[in-house]
Short mmCIF file of C-alpha atoms in Angstrom, two decimals:
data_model
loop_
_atom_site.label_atom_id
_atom_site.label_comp_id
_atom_site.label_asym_id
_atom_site.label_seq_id
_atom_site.Cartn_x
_atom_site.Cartn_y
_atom_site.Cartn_z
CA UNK N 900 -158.04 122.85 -98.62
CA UNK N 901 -155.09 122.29 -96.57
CA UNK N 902 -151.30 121.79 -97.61
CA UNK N 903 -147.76 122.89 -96.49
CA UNK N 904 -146.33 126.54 -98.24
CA UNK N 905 -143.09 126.21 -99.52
CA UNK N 906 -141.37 127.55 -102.78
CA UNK N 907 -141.84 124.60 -105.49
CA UNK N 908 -138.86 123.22 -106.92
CA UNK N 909 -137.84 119.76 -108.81
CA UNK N 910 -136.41 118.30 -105.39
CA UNK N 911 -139.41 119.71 -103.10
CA UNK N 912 -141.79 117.90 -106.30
CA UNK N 913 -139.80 114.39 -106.29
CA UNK N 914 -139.53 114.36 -102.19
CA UNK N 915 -143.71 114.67 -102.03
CA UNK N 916 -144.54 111.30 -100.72
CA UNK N 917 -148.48 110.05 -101.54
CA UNK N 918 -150.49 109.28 -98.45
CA UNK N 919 -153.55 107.93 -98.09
CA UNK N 920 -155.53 110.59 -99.41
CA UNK N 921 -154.81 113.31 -101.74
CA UNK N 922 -152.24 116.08 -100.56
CA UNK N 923 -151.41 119.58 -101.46
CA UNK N 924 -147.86 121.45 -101.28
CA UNK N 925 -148.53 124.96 -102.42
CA UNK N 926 -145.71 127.21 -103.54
CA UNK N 927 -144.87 130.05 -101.01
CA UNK N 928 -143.90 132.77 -104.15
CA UNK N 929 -146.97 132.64 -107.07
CA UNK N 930 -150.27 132.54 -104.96
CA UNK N 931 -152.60 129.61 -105.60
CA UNK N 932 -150.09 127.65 -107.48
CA UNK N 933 -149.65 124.50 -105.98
CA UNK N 934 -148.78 120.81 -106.43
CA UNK N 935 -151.44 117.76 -105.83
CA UNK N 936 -150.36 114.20 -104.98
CA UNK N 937 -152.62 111.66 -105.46
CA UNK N 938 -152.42 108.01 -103.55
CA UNK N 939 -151.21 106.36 -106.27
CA UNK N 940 -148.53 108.81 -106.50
CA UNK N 941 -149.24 110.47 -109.51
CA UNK N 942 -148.39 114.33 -108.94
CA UNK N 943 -150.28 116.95 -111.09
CA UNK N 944 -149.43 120.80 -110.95
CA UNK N 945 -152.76 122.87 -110.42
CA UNK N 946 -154.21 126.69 -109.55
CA UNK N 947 -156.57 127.72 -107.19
CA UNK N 948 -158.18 131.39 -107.77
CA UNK N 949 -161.23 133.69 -107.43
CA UNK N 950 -162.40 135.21 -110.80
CA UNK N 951 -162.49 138.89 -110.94
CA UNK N 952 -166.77 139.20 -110.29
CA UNK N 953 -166.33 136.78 -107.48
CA UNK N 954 -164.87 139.26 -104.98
CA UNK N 955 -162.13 137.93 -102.08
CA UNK N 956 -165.05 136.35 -100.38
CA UNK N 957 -165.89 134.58 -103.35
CA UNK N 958 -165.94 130.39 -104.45
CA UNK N 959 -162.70 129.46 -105.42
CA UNK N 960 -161.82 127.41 -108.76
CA UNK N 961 -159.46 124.75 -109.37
CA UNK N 962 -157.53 124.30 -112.87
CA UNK N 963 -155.51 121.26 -113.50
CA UNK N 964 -152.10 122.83 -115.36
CA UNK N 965 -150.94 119.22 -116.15
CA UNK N 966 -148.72 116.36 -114.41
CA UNK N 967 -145.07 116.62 -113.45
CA UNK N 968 -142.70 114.43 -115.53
CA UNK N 969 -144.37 115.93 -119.10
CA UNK N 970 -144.14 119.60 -117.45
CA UNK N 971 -141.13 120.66 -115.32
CA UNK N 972 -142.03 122.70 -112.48
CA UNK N 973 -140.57 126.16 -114.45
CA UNK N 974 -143.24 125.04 -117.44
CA UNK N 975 -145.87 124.61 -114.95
CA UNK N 976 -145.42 128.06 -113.23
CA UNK N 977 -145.22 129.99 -116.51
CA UNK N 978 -148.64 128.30 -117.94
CA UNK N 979 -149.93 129.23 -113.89
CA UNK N 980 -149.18 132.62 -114.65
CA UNK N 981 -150.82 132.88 -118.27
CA UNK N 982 -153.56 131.44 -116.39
CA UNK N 983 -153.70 134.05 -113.78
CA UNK N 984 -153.09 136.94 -116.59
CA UNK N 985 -156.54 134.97 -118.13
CA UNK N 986 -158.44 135.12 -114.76
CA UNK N 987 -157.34 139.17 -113.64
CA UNK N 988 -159.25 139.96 -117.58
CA UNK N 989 -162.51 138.32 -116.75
CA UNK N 990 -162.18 135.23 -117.77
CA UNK N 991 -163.05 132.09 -116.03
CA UNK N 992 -160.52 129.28 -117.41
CA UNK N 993 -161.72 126.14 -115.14
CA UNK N 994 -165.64 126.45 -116.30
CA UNK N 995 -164.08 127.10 -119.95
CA UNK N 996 -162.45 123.60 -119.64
CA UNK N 997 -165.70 122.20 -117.90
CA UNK N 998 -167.75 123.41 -120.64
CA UNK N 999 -164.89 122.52 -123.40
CA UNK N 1000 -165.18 118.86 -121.81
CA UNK N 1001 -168.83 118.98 -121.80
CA UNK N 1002 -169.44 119.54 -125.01
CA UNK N 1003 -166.24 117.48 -126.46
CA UNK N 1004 -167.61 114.48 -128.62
CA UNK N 1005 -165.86 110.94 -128.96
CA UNK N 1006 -166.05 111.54 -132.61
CA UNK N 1007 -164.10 114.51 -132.25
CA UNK N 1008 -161.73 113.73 -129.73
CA UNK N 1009 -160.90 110.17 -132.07
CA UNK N 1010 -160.02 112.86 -135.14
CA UNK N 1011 -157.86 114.89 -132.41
CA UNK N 1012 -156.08 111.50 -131.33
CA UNK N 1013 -155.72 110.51 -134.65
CA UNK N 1014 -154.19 113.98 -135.90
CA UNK N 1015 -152.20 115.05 -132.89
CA UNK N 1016 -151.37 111.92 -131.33
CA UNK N 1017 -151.16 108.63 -133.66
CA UNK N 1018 -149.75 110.52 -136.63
CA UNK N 1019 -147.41 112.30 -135.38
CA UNK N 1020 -145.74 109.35 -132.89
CA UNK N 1021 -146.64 106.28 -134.51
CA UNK N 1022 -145.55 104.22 -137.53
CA UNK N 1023 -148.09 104.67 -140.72
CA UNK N 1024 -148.80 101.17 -140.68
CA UNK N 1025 -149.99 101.56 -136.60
CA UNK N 1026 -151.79 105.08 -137.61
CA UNK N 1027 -153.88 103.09 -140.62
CA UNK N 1028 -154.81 100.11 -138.15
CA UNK N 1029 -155.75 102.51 -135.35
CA UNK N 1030 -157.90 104.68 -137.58
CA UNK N 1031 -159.14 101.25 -139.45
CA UNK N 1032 -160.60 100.11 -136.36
CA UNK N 1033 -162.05 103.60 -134.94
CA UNK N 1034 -163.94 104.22 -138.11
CA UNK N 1035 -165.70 100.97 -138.98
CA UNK N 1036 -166.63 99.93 -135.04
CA UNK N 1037 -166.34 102.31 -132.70
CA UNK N 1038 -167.54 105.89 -134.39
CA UNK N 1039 -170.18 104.38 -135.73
CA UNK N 1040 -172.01 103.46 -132.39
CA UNK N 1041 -170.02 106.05 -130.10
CA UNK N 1042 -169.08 108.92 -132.14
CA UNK N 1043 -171.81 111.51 -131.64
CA UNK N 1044 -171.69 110.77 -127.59
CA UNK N 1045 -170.50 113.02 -125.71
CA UNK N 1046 -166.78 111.82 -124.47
CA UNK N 1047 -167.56 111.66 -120.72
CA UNK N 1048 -171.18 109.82 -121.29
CA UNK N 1049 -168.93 106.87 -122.69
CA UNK N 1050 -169.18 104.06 -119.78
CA UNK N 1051 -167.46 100.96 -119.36
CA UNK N 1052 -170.63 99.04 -120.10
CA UNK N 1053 -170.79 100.65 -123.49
CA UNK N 1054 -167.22 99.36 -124.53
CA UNK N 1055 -168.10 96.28 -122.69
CA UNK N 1056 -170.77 95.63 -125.26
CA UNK N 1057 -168.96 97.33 -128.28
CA UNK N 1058 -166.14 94.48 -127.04
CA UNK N 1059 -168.64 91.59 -126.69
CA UNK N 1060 -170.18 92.49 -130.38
CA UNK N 1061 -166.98 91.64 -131.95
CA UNK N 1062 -166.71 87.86 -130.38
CA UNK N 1063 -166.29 85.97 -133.79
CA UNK N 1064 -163.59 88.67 -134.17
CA UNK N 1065 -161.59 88.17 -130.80
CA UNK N 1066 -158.41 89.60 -131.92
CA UNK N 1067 -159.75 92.79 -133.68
CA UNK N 1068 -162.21 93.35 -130.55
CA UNK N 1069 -159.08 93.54 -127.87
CA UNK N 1070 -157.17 95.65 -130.34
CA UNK N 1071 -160.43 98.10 -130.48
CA UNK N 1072 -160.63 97.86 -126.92
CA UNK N 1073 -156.44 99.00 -126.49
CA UNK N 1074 -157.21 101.71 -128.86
CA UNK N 1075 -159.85 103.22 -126.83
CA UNK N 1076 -158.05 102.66 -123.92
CA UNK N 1077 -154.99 105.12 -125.40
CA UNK N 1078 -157.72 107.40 -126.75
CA UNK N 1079 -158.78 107.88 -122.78
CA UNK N 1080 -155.34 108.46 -121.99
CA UNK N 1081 -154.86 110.91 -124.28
CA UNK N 1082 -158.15 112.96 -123.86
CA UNK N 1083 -157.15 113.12 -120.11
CA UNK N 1084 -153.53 114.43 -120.98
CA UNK N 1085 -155.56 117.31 -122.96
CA UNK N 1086 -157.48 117.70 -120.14
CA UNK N 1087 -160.67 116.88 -122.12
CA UNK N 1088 -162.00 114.35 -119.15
CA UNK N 1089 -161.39 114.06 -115.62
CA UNK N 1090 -158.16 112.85 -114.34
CA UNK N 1091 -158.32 108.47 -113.89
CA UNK N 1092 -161.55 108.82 -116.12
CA UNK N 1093 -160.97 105.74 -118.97
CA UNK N 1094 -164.03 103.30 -119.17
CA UNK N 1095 -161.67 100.97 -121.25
CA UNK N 1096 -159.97 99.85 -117.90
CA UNK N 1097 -160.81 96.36 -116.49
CA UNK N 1098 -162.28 95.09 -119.22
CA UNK N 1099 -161.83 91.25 -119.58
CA UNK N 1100 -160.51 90.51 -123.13
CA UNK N 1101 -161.10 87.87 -125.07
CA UNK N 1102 -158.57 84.47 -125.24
CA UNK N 1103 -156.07 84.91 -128.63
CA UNK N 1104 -155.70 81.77 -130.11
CA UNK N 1105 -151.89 82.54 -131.57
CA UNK N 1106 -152.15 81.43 -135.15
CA UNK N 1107 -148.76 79.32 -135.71
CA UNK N 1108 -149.03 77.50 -139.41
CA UNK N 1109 -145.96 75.87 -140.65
CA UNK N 1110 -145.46 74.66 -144.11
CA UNK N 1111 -144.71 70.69 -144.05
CA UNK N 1112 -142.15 70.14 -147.29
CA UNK N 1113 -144.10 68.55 -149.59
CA UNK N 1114 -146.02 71.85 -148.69
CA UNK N 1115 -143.38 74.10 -149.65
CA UNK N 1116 -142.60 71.94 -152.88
CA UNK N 1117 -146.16 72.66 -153.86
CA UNK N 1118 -145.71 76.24 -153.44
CA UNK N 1119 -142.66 76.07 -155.52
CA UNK N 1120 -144.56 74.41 -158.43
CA UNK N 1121 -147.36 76.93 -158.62
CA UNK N 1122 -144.65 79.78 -158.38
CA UNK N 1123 -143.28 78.65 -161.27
CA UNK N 1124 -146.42 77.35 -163.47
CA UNK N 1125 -147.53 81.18 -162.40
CA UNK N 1126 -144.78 82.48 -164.39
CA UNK N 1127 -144.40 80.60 -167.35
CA UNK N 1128 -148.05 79.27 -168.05
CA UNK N 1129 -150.37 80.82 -165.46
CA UNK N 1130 -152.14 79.38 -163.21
CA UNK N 1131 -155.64 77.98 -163.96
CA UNK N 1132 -158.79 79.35 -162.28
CA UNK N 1133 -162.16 77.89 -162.23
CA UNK N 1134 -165.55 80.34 -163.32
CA UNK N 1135 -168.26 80.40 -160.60
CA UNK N 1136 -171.16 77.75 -161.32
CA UNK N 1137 -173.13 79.93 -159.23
CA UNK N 1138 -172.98 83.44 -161.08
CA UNK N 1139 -175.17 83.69 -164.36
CA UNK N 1140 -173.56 83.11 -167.72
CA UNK N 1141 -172.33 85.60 -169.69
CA UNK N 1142 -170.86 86.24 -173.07
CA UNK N 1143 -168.47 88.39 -171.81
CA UNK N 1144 -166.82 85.46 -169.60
CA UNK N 1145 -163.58 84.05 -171.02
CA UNK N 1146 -163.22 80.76 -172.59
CA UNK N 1147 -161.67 78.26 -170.22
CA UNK N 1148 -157.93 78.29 -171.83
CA UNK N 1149 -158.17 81.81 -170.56
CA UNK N 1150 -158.95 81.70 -167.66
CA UNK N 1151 -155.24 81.86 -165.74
CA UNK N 1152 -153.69 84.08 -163.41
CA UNK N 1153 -150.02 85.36 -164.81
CA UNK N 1154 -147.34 86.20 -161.82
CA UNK N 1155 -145.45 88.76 -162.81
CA UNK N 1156 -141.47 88.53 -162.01
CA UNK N 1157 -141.96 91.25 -159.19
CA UNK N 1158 -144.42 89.72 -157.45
CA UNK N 1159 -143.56 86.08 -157.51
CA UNK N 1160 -140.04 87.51 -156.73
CA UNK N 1161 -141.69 88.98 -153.35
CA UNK N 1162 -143.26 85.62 -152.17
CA UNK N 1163 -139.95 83.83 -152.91
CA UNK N 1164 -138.15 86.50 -150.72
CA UNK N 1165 -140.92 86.05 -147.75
CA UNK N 1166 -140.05 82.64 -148.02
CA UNK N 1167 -136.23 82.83 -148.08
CA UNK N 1168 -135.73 85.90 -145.94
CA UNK N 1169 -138.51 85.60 -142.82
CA UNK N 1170 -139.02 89.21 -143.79
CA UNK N 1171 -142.39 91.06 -142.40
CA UNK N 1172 -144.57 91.45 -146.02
CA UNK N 1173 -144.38 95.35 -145.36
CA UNK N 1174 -140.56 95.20 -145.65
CA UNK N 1175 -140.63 93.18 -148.87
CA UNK N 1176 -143.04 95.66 -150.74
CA UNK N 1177 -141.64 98.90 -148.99
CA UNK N 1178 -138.15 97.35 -150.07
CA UNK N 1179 -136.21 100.34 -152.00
CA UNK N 1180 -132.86 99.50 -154.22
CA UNK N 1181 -130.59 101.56 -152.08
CA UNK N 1182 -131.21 99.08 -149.01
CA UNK N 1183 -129.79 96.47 -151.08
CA UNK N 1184 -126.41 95.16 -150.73
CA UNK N 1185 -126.13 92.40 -152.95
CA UNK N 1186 -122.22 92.51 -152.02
CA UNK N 1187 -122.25 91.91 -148.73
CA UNK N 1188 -125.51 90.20 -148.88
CA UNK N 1189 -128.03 92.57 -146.49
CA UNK N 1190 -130.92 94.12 -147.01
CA UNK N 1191 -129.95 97.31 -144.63
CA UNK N 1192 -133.74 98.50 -143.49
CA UNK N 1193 -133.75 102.24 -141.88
CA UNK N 1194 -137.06 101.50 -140.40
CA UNK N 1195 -139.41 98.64 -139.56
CA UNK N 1196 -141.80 97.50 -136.96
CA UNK N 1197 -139.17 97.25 -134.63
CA UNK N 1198 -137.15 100.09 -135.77
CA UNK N 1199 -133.90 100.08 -137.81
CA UNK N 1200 -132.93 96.32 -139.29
CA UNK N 1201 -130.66 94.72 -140.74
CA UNK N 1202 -131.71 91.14 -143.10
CA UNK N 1203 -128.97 88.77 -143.58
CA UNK N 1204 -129.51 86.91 -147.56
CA UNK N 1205 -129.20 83.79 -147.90
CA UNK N 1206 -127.33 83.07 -151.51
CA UNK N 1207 -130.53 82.12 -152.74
CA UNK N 1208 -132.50 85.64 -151.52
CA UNK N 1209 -129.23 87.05 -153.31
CA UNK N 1210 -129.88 85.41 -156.77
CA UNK N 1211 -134.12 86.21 -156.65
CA UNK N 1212 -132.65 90.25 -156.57
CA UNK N 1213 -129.89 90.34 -158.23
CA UNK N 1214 -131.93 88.47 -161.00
CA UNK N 1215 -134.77 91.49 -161.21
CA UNK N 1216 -134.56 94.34 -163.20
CA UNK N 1217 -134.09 97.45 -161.22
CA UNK N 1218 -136.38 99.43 -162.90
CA UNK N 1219 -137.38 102.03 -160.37
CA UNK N 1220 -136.65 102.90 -156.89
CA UNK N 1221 -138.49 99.81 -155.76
CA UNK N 1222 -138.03 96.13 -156.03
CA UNK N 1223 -141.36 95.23 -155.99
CA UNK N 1224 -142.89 98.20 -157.89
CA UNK N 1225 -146.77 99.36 -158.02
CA UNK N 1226 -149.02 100.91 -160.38
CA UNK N 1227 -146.36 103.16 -161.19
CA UNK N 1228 -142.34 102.51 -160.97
CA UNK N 1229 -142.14 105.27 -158.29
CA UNK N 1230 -144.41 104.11 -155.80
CA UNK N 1231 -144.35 100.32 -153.90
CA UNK N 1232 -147.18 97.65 -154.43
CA UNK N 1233 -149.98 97.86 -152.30
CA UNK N 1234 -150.42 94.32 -151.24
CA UNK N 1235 -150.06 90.81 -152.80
CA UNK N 1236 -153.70 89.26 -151.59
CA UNK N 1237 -154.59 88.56 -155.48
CA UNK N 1238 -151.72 86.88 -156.63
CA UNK N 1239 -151.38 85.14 -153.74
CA UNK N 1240 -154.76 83.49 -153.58
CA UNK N 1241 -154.35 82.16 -156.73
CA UNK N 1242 -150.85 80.74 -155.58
CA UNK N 1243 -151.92 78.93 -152.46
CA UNK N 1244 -154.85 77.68 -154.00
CA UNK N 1245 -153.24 75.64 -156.85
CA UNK N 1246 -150.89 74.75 -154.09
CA UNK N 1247 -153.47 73.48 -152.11
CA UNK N 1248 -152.69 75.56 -149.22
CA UNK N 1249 -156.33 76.62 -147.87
CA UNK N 1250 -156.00 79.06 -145.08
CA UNK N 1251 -152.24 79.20 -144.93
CA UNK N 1252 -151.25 83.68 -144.72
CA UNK N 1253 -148.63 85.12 -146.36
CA UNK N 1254 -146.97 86.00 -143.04
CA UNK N 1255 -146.94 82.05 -142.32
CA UNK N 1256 -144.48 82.26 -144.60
CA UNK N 1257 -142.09 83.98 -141.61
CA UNK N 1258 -143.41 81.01 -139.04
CA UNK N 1259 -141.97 79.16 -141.38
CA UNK N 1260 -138.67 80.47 -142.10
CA UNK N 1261 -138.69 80.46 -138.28
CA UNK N 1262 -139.56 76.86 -137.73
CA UNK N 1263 -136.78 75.80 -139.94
CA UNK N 1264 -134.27 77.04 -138.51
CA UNK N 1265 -135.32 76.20 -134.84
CA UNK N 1266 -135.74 72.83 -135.70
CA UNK N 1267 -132.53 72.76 -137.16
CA UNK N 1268 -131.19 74.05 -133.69
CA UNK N 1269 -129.43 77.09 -134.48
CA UNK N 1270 -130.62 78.31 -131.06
CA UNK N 1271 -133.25 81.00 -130.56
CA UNK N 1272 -131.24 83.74 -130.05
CA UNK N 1273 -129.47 83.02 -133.71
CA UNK N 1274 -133.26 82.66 -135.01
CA UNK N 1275 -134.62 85.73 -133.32
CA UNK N 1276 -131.41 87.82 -134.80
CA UNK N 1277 -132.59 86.98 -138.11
CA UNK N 1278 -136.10 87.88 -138.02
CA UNK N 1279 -135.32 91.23 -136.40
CA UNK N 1280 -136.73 90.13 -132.80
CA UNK N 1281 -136.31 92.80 -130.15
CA UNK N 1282 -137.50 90.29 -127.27
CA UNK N 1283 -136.60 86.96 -126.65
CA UNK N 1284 -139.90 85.90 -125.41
CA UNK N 1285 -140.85 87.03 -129.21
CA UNK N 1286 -138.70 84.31 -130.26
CA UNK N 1287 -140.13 81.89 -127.19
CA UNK N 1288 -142.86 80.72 -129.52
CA UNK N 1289 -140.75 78.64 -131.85
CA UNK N 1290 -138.52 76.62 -128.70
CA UNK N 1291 -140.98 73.80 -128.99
CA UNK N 1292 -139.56 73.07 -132.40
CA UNK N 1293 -136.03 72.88 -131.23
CA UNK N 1294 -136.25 69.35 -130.67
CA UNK N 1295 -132.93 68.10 -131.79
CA UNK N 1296 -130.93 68.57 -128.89
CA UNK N 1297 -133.99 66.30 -126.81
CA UNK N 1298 -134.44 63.83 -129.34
CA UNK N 1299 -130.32 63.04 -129.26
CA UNK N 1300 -130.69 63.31 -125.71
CA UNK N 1301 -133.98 61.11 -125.22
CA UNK N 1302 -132.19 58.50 -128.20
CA UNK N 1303 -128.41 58.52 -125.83
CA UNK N 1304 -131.04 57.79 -122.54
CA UNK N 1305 -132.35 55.09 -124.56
CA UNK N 1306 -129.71 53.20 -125.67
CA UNK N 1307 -127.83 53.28 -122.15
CA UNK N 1308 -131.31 51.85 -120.47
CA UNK N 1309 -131.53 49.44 -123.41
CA UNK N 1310 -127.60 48.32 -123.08
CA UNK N 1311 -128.23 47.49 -119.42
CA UNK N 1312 -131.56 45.67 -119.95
CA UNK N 1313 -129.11 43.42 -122.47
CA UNK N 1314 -131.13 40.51 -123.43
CA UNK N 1315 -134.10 40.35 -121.48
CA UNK N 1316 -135.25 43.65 -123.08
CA UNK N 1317 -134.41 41.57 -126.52
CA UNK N 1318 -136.13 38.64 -125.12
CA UNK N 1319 -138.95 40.29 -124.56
CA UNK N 1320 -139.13 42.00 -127.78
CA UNK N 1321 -138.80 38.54 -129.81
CA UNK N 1322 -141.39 37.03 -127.70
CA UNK N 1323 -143.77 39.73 -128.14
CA UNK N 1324 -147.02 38.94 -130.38
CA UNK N 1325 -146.99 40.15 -133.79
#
C-alpha cells in the first residue's frame, strides 16, 4: 500500500487533496501511522502493524484511529502510540474491533446511542421521542440482529410497515440513520456502512388547522362552563351497566384554574405546550410583560405578553415553583390531553391539537399583516422559512392592492362596465 512519507502535521492533513481513489500520506517519525483520504474527501487517521507472533515477514493489520476534524493530528498520534504499546504486548487490536463489531447487537448499540449519545447532547424532550420510537418499532423486529446484518431492505420494510403512520415512519427512519452514524464514529461498523441512506420517505402532509372565530368563541364558552359548572360528558351506550357508574348530573369534567389557565396562555401567547407546563415563576416578568425562557426547542427565548396573557398569570396563585403545577407543587404537569378533550369536544372542535392553538396565534397575526418577520419573532422562530408557512395568510396587502387595480380598471370602463352590469340577467 503505497503513499508519500512525510512528518504529519495540521497543514500537511488540510493540504491532502482526494483523488479518485483512496490515498495514503504516512508520517515519516511514528512508523505505520498514517493518514487515509477517501474520494469524497473524508480523511481518517489509521495504523498499519505486524503483531508480535506474526514475525517482520508477517500480514499486516490496519486499525482505523478515527477521522480528522473530531481528533487533531497530536490526539491521533498519542491513541497510535497506545495502540502500538497494545500490539508490542501481544495483543491484536484490529481483530479485537472486528470481533467487537461482530458480535455488537442493534439492541445494544441503540442503549449505547441512547446513553452516550442522545442523552448527553440532546434536549429531554428529543431523548424521550428518540427512545419512544426505538423501543416500540425498531428493537422489537431488529434488536437481537447483529448491527452489521441490518440491510437497507430491512429498514425499507420496517419504513413501509408504518404507512398509515407516515410521519412517525420518516422520523424512525432519521433515527436509525443517526444511530449508523454514530456506531461508525465508535468504530462499531465499517466506515460509509448506514443502510438508512437512500431510503425514499414518505410525503408529510403539514397539518395547518386554524380556528375560524366563532371557533375560538366556542372554545371560550367551554373554558369557562369548565370552571364554574363543568363540562358535561356522555356514559358509553356500548359498555355494560354498572352500579358503580355516576348518575348523569355527575357526570362533568371540572377545569381546574391551572389548567384552563394553560390553554388560555397557548392561545394568547403562541407558546410551544412544553413551555407552558415547564413554565417556572422566576421566568415571569409580569412588569415588563415577558416570559424570559432559558431554554426551549430552539434554545434560549424570550415571550412577549400580551395584557391579556399578563392578567391569566398575574391572576393565579403562585403556589409553587410552577405555574401550571402537577401531582405535587414541586414538579410541572405532565400533559393536558384529558382536560383538553373534554374542552374541544363541548366546543365542537373534533380533531383540532392543542398545538393548533400556536397556528393560530400565528394566523392572526399574519393576516393582520404584521409581516412575517414580526410573527416569527414572537413565536421564537430561528428560520424564516419556519415562518414561510403562514405568508399565504398575509393577504391584506393583495386584497388592497387587487381592490386599488379594480377600481382604476372599473373608473376607466366608466359606464359601459355599469351598463353592462344593469343589463345583466338577474
Amino acid at each position: 500500500m503505497g503513499g508519500v512519507a512525510v512528518r504529519l502535521t495540521k497543514r500537511i492533513v488540510d493540504q491532502a487533496q482526494a483523488g479518485p481513489k483512496p490515498s495514503f500520506v504516512w508520517d515519516s517519525e511514528l512508523r505505520g501511522f498514517g493518514l487515509r483520504i477517501e474520494p469524497t474527501g473524508t480523511k481518517s487517521f489509521m495504523l498499519r502493524y505486524r503483531t508480535r507472533d506474526a514475525g517482520p515477514s508477517g500480514p499486516k493489520r490496519f486499525f482505523t484511529i478515527g477521522r480528522f476534524g473530531p481528533l487533531t493530528v497530536d490526539q491521533a498520534r498519542e491513541q497510535a502510540k497506545a495502540v502500538l504499546g497494545a500490539v508490542s504486548l501481544g495483543q491484536d487490536p484490529a481483530a479485537e474491533l472486528t470481533r467487537d463489531r461482530a458480535e455488537q447487537t442493534f439492541g445494544a448499540a441503540a442503549e449505547l446511542f441512547l446513553a452516550e449519545h442522545v442523552q448527553l447532547k440532546r434536549k429531554a424532550g428529543t431523548h424521550a421521542d428518540y427512545e419512544s420510537l426505538l423501543r416500540l418499532y425498531a428493537l422489537p423486529t431488529l434488536g437481537k440482529r447483529k448491527l452489521t446484518d441490518v440491510t437497507r431492505g430491512d429498514l425499507s420494510r420496517l419504513h413501509a410497515s408504518l404507512n398509515d403512520r407516515p410521519y412517525q415512519a420518516n422520523r424512525l427512519l432519521a433515527v436509525i440513520g443517526s444511530l449508523y452514524s454514530f456506531a461508525e464514529k465508535r468504530d462499531l461498523v465499517p466506515e460509509h456502512y448506514n443502510p438508512a441512506r437512500r431510503i425514499e420517505k414518505f410525503r408529510e402532509d403539514r397539518r395547518e388547522r386554524y380556528l375560524s372565530r366563532d371557533e375560538l368563541e366556542r372554545l371560550g364558552t367551554a373554558l369557562q362552563l369548565g370552571e364554574t359548572q363543568g363540562l358535561p360528558w356522555q356514559l358509553d351506550p356500548k359498555k355494560p351497566a354498572s352500579k358503580h357508574l355516576p348518575k348523569a348530573e355527575n357526570c362533568v369534567t371540572f377545569l381546574s384554574e391551572p389548567v384552563a389557565a394553560a390553554i388560555r396562555l397557548l392561545m394568547f401567547t403562541g407558546a410551544r405546550l412544553r413551555e407552558i407546563l415547564e413554565l417556572r415563576w422566576e421566568y415571569v416578568d409580569l412588569e415588563r410583560g415577558l416570559l424570559l425562557l432559558p431554554d426551549s426547542k430552539t434554545g434560549r427565548k424570550t415571550i412577549v405578553l400580551n395584557s391579556t396573557a399578563r392578567g391569566i398569570l398575574a391572576g393565579l396563585p403562585q403556589q409553587g415553583p410552577f405555574v401550571v403545577p402537577g401531582k405535587s407543587l414541586d414538579q410541572p404537569r405532565a400533559d393536558l390531553k384529558k382536560p383538553w378533550e373534554a374542552v374541544s369536544a363541548h366546543a365542537g372542535l373534533a380533531g383540532v391539537r392543542l398545538h393548533d392553538l400556536r397556528h393560530t396565534f400565528a394566523s392572526i397575526g399574519a393576516g393582520a399583516s404584521l409581516g412575517l418577520p414580526i410573527v416569527g419573532k414572537l413565536l421564537g422562530h430561528n428560520q424564516p422559512q419556519t415562518t414561510a408557512r403562514y405568508a399565504h395568510l398575509d393577504a391584506d396587502p393583495l386584497r388592497q392592492a387587487a381592490e386599488l387595480i379594480g377600481g382604476k380598471i372599473a373608473d376607466a370602463i366608466g359606464g359601459a362596465h355599469r351598463a353592462d352590469r344593469a343589463s345583466a340577467p338577474e
